[in-house]
PDB file of C-alpha atoms in Angstrom:
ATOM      1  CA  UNK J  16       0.000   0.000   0.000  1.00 58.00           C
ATOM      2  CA  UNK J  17       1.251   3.642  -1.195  1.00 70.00           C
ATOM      3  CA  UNK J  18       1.583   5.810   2.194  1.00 86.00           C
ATOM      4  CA  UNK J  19       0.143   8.647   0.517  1.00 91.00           C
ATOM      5  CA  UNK J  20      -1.671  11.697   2.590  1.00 93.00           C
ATOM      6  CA  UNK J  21      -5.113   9.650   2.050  1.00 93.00           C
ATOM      7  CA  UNK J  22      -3.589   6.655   3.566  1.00 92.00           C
ATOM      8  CA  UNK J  23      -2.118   8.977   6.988  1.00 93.00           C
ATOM      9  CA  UNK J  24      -5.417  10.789   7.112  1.00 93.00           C
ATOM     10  CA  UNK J  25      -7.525   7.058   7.424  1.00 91.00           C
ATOM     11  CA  UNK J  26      -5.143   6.322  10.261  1.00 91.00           C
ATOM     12  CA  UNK J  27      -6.501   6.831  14.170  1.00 90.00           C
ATOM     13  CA  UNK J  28      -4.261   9.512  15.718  1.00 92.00           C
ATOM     14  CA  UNK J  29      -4.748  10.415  19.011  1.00 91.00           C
ATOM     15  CA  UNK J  30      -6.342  14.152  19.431  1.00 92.00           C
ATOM     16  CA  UNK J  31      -5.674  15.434  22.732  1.00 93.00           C
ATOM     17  CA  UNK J  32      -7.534  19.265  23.439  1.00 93.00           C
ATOM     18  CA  UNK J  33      -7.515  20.513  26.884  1.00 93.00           C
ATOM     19  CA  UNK J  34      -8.680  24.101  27.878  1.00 90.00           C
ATOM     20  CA  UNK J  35      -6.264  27.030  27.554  1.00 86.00           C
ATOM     21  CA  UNK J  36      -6.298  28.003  31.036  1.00 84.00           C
ATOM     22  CA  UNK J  37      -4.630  31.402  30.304  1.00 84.00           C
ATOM     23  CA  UNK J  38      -6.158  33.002  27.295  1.00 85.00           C
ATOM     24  CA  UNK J  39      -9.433  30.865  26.986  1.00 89.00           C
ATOM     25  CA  UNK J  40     -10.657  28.697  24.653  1.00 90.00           C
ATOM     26  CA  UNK J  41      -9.071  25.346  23.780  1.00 92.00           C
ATOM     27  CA  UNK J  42      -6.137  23.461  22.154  1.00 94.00           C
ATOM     28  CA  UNK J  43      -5.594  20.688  20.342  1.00 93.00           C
ATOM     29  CA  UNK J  44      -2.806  18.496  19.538  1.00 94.00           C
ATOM     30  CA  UNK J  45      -1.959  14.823  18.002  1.00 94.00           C
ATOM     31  CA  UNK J  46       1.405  13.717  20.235  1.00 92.00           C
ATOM     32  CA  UNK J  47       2.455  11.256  17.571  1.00 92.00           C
ATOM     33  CA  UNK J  48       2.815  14.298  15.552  1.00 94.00           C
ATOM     34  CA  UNK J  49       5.515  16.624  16.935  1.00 93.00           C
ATOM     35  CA  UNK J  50       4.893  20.133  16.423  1.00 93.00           C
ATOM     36  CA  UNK J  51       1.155  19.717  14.952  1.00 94.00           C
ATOM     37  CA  UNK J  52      -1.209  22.209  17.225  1.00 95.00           C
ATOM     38  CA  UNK J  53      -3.493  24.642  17.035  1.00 94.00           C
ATOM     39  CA  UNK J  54      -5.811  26.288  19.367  1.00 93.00           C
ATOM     40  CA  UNK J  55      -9.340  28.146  19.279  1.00 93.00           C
ATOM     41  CA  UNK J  56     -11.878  29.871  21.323  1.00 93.00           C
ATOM     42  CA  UNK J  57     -14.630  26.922  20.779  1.00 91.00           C
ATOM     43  CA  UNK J  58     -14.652  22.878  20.980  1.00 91.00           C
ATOM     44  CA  UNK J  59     -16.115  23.079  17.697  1.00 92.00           C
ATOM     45  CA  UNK J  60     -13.569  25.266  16.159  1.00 93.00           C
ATOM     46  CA  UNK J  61     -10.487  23.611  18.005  1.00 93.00           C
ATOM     47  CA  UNK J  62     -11.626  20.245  16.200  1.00 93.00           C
ATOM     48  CA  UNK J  63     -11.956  21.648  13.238  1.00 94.00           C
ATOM     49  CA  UNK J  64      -8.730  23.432  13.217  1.00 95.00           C
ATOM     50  CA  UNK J  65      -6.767  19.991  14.493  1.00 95.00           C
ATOM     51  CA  UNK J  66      -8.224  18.636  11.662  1.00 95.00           C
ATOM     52  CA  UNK J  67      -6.732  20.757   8.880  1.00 96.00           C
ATOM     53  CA  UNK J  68      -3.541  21.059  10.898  1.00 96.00           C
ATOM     54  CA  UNK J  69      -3.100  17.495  10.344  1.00 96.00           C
ATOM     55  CA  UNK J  70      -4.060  17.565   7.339  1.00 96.00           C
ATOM     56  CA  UNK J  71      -1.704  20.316   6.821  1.00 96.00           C
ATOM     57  CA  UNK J  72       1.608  18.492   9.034  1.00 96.00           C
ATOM     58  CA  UNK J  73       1.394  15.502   6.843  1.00 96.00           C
ATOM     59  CA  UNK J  74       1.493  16.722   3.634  1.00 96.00           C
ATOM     60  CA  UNK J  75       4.346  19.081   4.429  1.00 96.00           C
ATOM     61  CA  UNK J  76       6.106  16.084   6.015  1.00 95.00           C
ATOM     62  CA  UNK J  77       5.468  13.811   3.089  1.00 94.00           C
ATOM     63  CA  UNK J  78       6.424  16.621   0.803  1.00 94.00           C
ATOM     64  CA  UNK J  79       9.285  16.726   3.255  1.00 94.00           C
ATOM     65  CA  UNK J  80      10.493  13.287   3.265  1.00 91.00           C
ATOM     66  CA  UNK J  81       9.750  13.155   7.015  1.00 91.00           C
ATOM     67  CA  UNK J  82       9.020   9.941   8.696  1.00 90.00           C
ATOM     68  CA  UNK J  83       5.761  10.094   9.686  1.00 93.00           C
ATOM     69  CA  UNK J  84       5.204   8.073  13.225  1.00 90.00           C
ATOM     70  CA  UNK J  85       2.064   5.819  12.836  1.00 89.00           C
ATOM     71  CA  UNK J  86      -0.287   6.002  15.922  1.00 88.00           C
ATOM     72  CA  UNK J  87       0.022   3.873  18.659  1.00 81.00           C
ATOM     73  CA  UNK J  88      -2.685   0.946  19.338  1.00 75.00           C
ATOM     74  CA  UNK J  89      -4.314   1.536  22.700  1.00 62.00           C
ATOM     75  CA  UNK J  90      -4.281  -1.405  25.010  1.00 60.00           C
ATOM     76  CA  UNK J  91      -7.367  -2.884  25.301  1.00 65.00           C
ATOM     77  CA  UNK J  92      -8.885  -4.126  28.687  1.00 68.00           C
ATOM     78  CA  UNK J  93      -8.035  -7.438  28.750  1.00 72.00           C
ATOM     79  CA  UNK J  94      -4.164  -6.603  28.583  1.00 74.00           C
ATOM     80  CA  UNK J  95      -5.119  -5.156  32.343  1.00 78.00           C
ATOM     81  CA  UNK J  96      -5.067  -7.143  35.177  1.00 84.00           C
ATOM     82  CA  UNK J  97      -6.554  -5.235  37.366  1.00 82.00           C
ATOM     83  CA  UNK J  98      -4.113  -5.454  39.958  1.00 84.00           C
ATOM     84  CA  UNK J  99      -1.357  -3.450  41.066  1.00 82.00           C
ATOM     85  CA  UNK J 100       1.234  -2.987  44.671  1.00 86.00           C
ATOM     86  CA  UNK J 101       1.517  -0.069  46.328  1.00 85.00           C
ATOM     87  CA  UNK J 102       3.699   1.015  49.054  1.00 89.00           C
ATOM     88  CA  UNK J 103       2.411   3.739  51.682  1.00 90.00           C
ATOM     89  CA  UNK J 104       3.618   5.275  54.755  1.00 92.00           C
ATOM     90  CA  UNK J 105       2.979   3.154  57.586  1.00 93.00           C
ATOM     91  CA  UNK J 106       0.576   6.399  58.821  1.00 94.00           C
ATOM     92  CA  UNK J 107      -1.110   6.376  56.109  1.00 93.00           C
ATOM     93  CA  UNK J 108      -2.029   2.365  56.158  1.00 94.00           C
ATOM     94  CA  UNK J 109      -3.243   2.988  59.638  1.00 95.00           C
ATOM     95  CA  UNK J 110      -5.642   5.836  58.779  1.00 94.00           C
ATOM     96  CA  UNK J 111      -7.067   4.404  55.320  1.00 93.00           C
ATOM     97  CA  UNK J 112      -7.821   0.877  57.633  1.00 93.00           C
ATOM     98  CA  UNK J 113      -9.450   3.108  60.666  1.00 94.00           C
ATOM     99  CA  UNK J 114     -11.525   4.616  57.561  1.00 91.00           C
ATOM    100  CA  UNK J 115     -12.566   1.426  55.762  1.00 91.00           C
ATOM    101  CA  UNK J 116     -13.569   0.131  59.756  1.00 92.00           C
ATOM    102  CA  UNK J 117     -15.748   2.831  60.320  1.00 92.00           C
ATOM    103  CA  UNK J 118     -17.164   2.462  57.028  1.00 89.00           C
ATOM    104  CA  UNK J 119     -18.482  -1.028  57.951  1.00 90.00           C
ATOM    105  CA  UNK J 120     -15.687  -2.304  54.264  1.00 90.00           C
ATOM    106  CA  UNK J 121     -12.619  -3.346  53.324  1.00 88.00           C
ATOM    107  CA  UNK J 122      -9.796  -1.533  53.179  1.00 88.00           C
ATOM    108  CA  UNK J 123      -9.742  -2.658  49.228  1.00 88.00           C
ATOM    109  CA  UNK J 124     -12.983  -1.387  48.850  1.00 88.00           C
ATOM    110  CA  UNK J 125     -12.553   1.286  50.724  1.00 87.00           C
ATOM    111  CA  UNK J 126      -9.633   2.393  48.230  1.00 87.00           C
ATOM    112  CA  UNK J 127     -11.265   1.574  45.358  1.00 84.00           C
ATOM    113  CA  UNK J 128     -13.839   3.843  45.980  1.00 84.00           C
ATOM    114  CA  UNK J 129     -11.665   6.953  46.867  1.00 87.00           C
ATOM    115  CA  UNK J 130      -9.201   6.108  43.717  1.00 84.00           C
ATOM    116  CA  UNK J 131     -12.305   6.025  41.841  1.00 81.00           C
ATOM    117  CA  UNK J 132     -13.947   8.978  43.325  1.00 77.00           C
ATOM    118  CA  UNK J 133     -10.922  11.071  42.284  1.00 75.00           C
ATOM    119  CA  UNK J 134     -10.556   9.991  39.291  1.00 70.00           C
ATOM    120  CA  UNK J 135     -14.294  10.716  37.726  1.00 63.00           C
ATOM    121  CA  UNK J 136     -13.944  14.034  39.254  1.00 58.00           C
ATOM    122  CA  UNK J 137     -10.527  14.425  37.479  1.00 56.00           C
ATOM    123  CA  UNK J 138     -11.719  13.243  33.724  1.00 53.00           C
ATOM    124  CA  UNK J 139     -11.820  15.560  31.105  1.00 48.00           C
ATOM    125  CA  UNK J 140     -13.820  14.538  28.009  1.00 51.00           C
ATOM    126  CA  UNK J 141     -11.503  13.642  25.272  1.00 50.00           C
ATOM    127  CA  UNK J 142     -12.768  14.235  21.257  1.00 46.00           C
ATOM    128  CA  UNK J 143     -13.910  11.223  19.397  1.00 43.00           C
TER     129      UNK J 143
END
C-alpha cells in the first residue's frame, strides 16, 4: 500500500484538546505528531482546526520526506489485570484501615472507591 496523505489521514491519531487556562478557549494536539497544534476559542472550532492542521503536518512532512510516526494501538482491557502494589507510609495504612472500619468495608474497597472517586472528578472529556 502507497503511504500517501489519504492513507495517513484514514489512520486513528490520538487528538488530545484541553482548555487554555490562560487566554481561553481550547487546544488541540496529536502527540504522535511533533509540532502539529493549534488552538481556538470553541470545541467546535479547536476540532476543526486539528483537523486541517493534520491535514496540513502531513502533507508538508510527506512533501518533506519526514518519517511520519504511525499512531500507537491503545491497550485494550483485557491486557489489564486489574491489579497493582503499592507502598504507603505506615501512617497512612493505619488511617485508610481506621476509615474502611468505620465504614463497615474493606480496606480494598474502601480504596477503590476513593481512587475512583478522584478519578471521575478528574476526567476531562476527550474528542472522538
Amino acid at each position: 500500500m502507497t503511504k500517501n496523505l489519504k492513507y495517513y489521514l484514514s489512520l486513528p491519531y490520538k487528538l488530545e484538546i484541553i482548555p487554555d487556562t490562560e487566554e481561553g478557549g481550547f487546544c488541540a494536539s496529536y502527540p504522535e505528531l511533533p509540532g502539529c497544534i493549534t488552538c481556538a476559542e470553541t470545541m467546535e472550532q479547536v476540532i476543526a482546526n486539528a483537523l486541517d492542521a493534520k491535514k496540513n503536518w502531513l502533507k508538508a512532512a510527506i512533501e518533506d520526506g519526514i518519517t511520519i510516526q504511525l499512531p500507537q494501538k491503545e491497550k485494550s482491557l483485557n491486557e489489564y489485570s486489574g491489579q497493582f502494589k503499592l507502598r504507603i507510609p505506615k501512617s497512612l495504612h493505619k488511617a485508610l484501615a481506621e476509615h474502611s472500619k468505620k465504614e463497615g468495608i474493606s480496606m480494598n474497597q474502601y480504596c477503590l472507591y476513593l481512587l475512583s472517586k478522584y478519578n471521575e472528578s478528574s476526567l476531562v472529556p476527550e474528542a472522538d
